[in-house]
Coordinates of C-alpha atoms in Angstrom, one line a residue:
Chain A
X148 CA 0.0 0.0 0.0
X149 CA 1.4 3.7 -0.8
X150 CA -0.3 6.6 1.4
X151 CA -1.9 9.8 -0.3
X152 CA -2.2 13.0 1.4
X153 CA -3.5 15.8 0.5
X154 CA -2.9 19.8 2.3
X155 CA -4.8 23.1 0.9
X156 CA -4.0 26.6 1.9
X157 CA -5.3 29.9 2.1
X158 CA -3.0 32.6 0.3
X159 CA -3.3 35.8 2.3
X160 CA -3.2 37.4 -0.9
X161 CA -3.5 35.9 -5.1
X162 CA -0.7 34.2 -5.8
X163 CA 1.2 36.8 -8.4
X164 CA 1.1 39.3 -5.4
X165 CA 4.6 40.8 -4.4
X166 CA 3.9 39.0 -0.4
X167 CA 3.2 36.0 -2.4
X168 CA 6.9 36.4 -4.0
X169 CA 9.5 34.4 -1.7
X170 CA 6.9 31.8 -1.7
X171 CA 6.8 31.3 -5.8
X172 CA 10.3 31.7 -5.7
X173 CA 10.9 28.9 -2.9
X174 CA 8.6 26.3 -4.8
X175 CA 10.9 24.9 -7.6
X176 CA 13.5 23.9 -5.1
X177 CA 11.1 22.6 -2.6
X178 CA 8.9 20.7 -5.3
X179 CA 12.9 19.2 -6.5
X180 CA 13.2 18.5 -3.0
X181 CA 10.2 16.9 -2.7
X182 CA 10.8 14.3 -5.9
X183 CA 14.1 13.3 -4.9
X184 CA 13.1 13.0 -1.4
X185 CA 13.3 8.9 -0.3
X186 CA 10.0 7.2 -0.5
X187 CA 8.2 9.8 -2.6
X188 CA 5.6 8.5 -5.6
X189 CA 4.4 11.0 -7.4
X190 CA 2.7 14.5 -7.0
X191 CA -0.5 16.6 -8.7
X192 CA 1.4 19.2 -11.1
X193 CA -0.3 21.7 -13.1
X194 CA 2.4 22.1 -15.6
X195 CA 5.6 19.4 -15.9
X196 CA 7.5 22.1 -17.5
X197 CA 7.1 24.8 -15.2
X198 CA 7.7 24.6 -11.4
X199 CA 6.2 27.7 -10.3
X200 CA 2.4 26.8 -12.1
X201 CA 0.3 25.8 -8.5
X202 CA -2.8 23.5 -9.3
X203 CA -5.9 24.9 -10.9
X204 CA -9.4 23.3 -9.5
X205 CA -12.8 24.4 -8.1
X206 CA -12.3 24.7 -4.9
X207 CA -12.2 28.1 -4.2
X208 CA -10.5 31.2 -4.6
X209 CA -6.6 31.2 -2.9
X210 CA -6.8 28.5 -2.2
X211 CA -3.8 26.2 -2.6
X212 CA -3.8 22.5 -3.2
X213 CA -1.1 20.0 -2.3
X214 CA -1.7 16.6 -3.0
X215 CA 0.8 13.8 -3.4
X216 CA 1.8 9.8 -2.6
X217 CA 4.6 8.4 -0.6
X218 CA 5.9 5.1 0.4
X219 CA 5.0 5.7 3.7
X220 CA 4.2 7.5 6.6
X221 CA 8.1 8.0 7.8
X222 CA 9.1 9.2 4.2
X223 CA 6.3 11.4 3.9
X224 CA 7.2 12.9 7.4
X225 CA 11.2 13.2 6.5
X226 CA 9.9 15.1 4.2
X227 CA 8.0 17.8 5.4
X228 CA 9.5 17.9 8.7
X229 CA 12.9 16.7 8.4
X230 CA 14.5 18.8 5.3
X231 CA 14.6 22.3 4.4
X232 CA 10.7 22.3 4.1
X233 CA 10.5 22.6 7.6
X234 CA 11.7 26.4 7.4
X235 CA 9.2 27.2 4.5
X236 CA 6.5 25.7 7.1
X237 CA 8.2 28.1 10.0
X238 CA 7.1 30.8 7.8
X239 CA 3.6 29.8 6.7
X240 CA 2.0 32.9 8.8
X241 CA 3.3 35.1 6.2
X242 CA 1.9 33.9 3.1
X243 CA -1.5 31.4 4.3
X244 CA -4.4 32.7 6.8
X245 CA -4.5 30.2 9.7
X246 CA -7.2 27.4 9.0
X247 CA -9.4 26.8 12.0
X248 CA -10.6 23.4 10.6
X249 CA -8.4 20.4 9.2
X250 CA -6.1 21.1 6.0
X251 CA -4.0 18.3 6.4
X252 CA -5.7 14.5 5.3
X253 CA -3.9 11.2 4.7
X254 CA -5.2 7.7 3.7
X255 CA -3.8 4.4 1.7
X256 CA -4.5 3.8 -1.6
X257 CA -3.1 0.3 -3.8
X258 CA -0.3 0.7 -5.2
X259 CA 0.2 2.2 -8.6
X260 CA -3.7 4.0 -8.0
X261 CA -3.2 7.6 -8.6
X262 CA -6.6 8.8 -6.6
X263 CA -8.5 12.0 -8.7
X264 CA -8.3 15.6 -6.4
X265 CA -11.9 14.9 -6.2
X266 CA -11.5 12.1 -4.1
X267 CA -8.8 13.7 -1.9
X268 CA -10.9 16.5 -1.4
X269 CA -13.7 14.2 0.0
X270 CA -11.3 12.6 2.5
X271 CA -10.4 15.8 3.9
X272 CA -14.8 16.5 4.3
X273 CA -14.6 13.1 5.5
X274 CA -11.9 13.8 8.6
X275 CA -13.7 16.7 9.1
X276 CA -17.2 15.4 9.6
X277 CA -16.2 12.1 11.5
X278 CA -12.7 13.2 12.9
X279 CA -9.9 10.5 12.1
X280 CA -10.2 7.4 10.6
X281 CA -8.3 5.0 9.0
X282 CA -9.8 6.4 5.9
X283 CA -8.9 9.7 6.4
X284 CA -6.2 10.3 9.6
X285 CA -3.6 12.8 10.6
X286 CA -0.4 12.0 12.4
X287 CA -1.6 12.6 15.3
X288 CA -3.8 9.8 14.9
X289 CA -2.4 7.9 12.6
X290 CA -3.4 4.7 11.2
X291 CA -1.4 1.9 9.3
X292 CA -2.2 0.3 6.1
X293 CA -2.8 -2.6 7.5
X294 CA -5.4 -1.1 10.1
X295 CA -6.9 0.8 7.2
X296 CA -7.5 -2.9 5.2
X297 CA -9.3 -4.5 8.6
X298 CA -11.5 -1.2 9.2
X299 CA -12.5 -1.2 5.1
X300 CA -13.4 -4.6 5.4
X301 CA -15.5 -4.1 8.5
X302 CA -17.3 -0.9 6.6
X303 CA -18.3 -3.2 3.5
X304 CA -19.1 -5.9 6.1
X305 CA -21.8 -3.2 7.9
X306 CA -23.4 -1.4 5.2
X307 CA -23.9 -5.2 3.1
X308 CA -26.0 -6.4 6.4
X309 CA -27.3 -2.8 7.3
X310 CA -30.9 -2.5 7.1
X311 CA -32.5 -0.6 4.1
X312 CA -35.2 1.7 4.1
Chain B
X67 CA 6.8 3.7 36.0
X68 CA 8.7 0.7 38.0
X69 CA 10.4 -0.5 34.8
X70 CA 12.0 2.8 33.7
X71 CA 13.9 2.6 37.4
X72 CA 14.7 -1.1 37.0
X73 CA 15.9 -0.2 33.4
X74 CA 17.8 3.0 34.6
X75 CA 19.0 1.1 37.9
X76 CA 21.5 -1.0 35.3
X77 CA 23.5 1.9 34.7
X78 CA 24.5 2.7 38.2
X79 CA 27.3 0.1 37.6
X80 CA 30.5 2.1 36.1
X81 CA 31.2 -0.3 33.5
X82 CA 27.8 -0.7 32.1
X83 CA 27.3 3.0 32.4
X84 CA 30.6 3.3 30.1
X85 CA 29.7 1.2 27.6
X86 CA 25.9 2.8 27.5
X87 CA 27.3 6.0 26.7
X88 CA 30.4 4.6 24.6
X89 CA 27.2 3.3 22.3
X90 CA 24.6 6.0 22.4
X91 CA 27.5 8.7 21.6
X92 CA 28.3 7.0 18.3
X93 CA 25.2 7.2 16.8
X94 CA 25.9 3.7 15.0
X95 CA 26.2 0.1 15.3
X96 CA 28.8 -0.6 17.6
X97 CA 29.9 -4.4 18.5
X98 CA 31.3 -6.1 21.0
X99 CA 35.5 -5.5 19.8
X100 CA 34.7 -1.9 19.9
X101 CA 32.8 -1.0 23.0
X102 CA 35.2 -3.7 24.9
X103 CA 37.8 -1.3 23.6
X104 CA 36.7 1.5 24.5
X105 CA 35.5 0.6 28.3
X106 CA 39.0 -1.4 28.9
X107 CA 37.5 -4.7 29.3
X108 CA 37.9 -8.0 27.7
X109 CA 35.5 -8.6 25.0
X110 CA 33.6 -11.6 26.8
X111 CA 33.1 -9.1 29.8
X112 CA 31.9 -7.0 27.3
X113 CA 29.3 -8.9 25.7
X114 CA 27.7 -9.8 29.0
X115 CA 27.4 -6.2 30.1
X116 CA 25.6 -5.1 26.4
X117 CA 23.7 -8.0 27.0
X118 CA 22.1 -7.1 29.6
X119 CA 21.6 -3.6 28.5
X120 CA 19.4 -5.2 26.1
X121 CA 17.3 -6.9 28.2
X122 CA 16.9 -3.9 30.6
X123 CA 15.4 -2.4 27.2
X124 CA 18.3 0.2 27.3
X125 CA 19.7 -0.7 24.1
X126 CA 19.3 -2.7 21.5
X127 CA 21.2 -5.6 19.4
X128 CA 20.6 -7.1 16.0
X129 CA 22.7 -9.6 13.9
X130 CA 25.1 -8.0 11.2
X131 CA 25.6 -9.9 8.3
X132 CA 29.6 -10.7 7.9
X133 CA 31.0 -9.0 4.9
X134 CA 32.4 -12.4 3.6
X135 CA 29.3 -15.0 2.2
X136 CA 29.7 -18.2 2.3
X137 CA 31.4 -21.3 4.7
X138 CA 33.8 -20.0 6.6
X139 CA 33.0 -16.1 6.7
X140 CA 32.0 -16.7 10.8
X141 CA 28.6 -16.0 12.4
X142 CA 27.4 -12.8 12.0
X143 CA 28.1 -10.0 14.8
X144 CA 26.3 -8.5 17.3
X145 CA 25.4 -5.0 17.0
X146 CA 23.8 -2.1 19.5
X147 CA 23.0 0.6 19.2
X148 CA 20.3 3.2 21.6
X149 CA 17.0 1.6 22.2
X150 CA 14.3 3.9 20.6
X151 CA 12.0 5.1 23.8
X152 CA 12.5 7.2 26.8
X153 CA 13.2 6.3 30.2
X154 CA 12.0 9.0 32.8
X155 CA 11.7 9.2 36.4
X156 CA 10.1 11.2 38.5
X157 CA 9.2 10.4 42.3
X158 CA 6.9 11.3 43.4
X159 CA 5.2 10.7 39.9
X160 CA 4.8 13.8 37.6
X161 CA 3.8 14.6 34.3
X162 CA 5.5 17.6 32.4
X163 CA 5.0 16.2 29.5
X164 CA 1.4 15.7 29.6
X165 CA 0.7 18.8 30.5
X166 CA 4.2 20.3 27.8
X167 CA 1.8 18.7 25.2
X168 CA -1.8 20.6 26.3
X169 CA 0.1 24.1 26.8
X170 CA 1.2 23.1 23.1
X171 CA -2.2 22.5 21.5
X172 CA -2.8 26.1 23.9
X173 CA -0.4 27.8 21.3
X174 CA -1.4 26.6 18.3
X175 CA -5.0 27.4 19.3
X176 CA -4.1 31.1 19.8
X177 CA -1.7 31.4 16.9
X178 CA 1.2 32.0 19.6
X179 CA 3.6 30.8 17.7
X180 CA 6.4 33.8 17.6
X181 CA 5.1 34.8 21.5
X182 CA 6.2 31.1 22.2
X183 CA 9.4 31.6 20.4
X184 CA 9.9 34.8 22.2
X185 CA 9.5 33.2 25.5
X186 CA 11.4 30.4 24.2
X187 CA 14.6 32.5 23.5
X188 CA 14.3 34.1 26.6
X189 CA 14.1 30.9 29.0
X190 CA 17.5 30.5 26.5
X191 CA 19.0 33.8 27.8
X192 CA 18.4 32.9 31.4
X193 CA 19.8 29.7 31.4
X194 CA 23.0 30.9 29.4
X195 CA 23.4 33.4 31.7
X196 CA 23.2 31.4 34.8
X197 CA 25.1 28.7 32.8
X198 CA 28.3 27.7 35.5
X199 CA 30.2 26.2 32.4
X200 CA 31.0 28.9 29.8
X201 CA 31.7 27.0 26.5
X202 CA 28.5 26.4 24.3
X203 CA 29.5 22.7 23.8
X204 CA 29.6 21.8 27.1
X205 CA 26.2 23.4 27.7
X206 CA 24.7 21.2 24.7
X207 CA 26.1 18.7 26.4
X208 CA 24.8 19.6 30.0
X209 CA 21.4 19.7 28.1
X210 CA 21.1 16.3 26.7
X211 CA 21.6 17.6 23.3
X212 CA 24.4 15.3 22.7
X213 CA 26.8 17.6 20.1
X214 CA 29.1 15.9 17.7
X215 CA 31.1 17.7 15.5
X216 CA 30.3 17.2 11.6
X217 CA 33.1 19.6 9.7
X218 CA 31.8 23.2 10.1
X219 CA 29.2 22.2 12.2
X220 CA 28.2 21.3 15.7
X221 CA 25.2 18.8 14.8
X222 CA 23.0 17.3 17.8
X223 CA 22.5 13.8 17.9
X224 CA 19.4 14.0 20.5
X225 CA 16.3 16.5 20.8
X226 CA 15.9 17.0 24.0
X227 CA 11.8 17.6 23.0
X228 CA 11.4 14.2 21.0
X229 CA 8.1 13.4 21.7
X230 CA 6.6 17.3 21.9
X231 CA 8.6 17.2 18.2
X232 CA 6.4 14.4 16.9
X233 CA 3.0 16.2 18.0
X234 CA 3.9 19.5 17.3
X235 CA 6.9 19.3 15.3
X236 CA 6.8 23.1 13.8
X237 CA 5.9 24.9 16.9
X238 CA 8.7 22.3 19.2
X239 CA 11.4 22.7 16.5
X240 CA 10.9 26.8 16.1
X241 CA 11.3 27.0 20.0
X242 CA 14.1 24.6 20.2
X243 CA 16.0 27.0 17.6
X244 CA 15.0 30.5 19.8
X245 CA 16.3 28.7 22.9
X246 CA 19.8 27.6 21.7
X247 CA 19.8 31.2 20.4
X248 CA 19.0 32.5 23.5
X249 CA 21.8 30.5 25.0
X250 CA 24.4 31.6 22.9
X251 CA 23.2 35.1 24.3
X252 CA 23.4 34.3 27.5
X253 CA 26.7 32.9 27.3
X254 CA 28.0 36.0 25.5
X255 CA 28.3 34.1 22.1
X256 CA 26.8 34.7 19.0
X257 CA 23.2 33.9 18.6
X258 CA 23.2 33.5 14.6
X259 CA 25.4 30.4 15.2
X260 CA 22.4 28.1 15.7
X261 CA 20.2 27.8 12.9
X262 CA 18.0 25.2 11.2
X263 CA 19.3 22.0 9.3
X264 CA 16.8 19.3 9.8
X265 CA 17.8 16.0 9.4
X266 CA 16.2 12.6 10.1
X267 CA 16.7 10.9 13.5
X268 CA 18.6 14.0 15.1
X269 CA 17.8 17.6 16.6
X270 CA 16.8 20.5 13.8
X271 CA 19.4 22.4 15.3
X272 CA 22.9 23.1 14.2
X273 CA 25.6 25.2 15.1
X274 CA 28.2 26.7 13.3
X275 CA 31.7 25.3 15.2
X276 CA 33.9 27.9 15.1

């Protein structure tokens, strides 16, 4: 199994503002960092060709979408916690409004299943509605894959013997 | 509660205290030649000591595989290394960290991050300042940071805030940075020394060795 997660942000301002400019600048060599980083699968990119294009969707206006796979949960955490990344998080205040509800969703997917933005988005309504799951978790509660399978299994289980109508 | 003083009790002997440290300041595999070395004791003294260290859940051991395949490459060799885990005790009980972890959520709640920091850099100061050794090393040192020199840095092996880190790993990691700058202030040094170099498995914090 390979975990997904998926992390949105609000931009204080649009993204070709001048406060918004050390953040552009920073995301070619954070987006490199992230692909060489151990464990990482792959990543939502607008454009292959140019690092600085951040993901077009639906879901509002400034808001910024992050949503990639890794190997696991260590790798993904190395990541953002354990390279340079960390400093661009230390200075999230100046670019992104603080969220009062969850931004940050993770859950496992097969292998080699690249889930649609759609779908991530609906995990994060899903931790938000029901708190964590192993379908949608944080690190603070985190589940493993394994956990996830057993708890899936148990869901089709339910809702095949639930009574209708 | 009990077990982390049975665990700890082990290292009141001298021996096994040496070789405890001998192993958790290398940061690697160590085996039984090297720490025997290093304590002054023959290697079958050596092994009984680590072994026991093992089963006190103070370290841990695995099998390495020998270089060399095949019929007459040996048995594989013991390794150590530091068991992952903390040992802490308190009497009578308390629980700072509990409580470390609520003030934590606290800040996060109120968007305190940079007052934390503040405060963070201040409790620094203090301690620099009331520091009795003078040399930023042995301070880190002092402070369970264990430093090791890397080239032009000063890296630390340990985070003092390990498990805060894992819940709150920006907030922990910003403060962590504010208080060794606040240290190097207190101990008339300079503050821009420390800065941030994270790196898996040791401290976010490095320092400039100069």
């Amino acid at each position: 199994m390979h975990l997904a997660e998926l992390n949105i942000a609000h931009l204080r301002a649009p993204i070709d503002a001048p406060e918004l400019l050390a953040f552009v600048d920073g995301l070619q060599p954070i987006n490199e960092l992230a692909d060489r980083a151990p464990g990482f699968v792959w990543r939502l990119k607008e454009d292959p060709n140019d690092p600085r294009a951040t993901v077009q969707h639906v879901y509002g206006d400034h808001i910024l979408v992050n949503f990639s796979i890794w190997e696991s949960l260590e790798s993904l955490w190395d990541f953002v916690y354990k390279t340079h990344h960390l400093e661009f998080l230390r200075r999230r205040r100046e670019w992104f409004h603080r969220m009062a509800e969850p931004y940050f969703v993770m859950w496992w997917i097969p292998e080699g299943h690249i889930p649609s933005l759609a779908e991530a988005m609906d995990r994060l309504e899903r931790l938000k509605a029901r708190g964590p799951t192993p379908a949608a978790f944080t690190y603070k509660d985190s589940y493993s894959a394994e956990e996830a399978a057993n708890w899936e299994a148990a869901e089709a289980a339910r809702s095949a013997t639930a009574p209708t109508g | 509660m009990g077990d982390d003083l049975s665990a700890l009790a082990h290292l009141h002997d001298p021996i096994r205290r040496s070789l405890y440290e001998f192993v958790t300041n290398r940061g690697t595999d160590v085996d039984r030649g090297e720490a025997a070395e290093a304590a002054g004791i023959s290697r079958t003294l050596a092994a009984f000591h680590l072994d026991k260290l093992v089963e006190a859940g103070l370290l841990e051991c695995r099998f390495k595989s020998p270089v060399k395949k095949g019929p007459g490459s040996g048995r594989p060799a013991k390794v150590y290394r530091r068991a992952a885990g903390e040992r802490l005790v308190s009497l009578p009980p308390r629980d700072y960290a509990g409580l470390a972890s609520v003030l934590a959520d606290a800040v996060d709640l109120l968007g305190g991050e940079e007052q934390a920091e503040k405060a963070a850099r201040a409790a620094g100061a203090r301690i620099g300042t009331r520091s009795r050794p003078r040399h930023m090393l042995k301070v880190l040192e002092e402070r369970g940071y264990e430093p090791y020199v890397e080239g032009e840095e000063i890296r630390l092996r340990n985070c003092p805030f390990h498990r805060l880190a894992e819940e709150h790993p920006v907030l922990v990691c910003s403060m962590n940075l504010a208080l060794c700058q606040g240290l190097l202030e207190g101990l008339d040094d300079d503050p821009n020394r420390a800065r941030m170099a994270p790196r898996p498995r040791e401290c976010c914090v490095v320092f400039l060795n100069k």
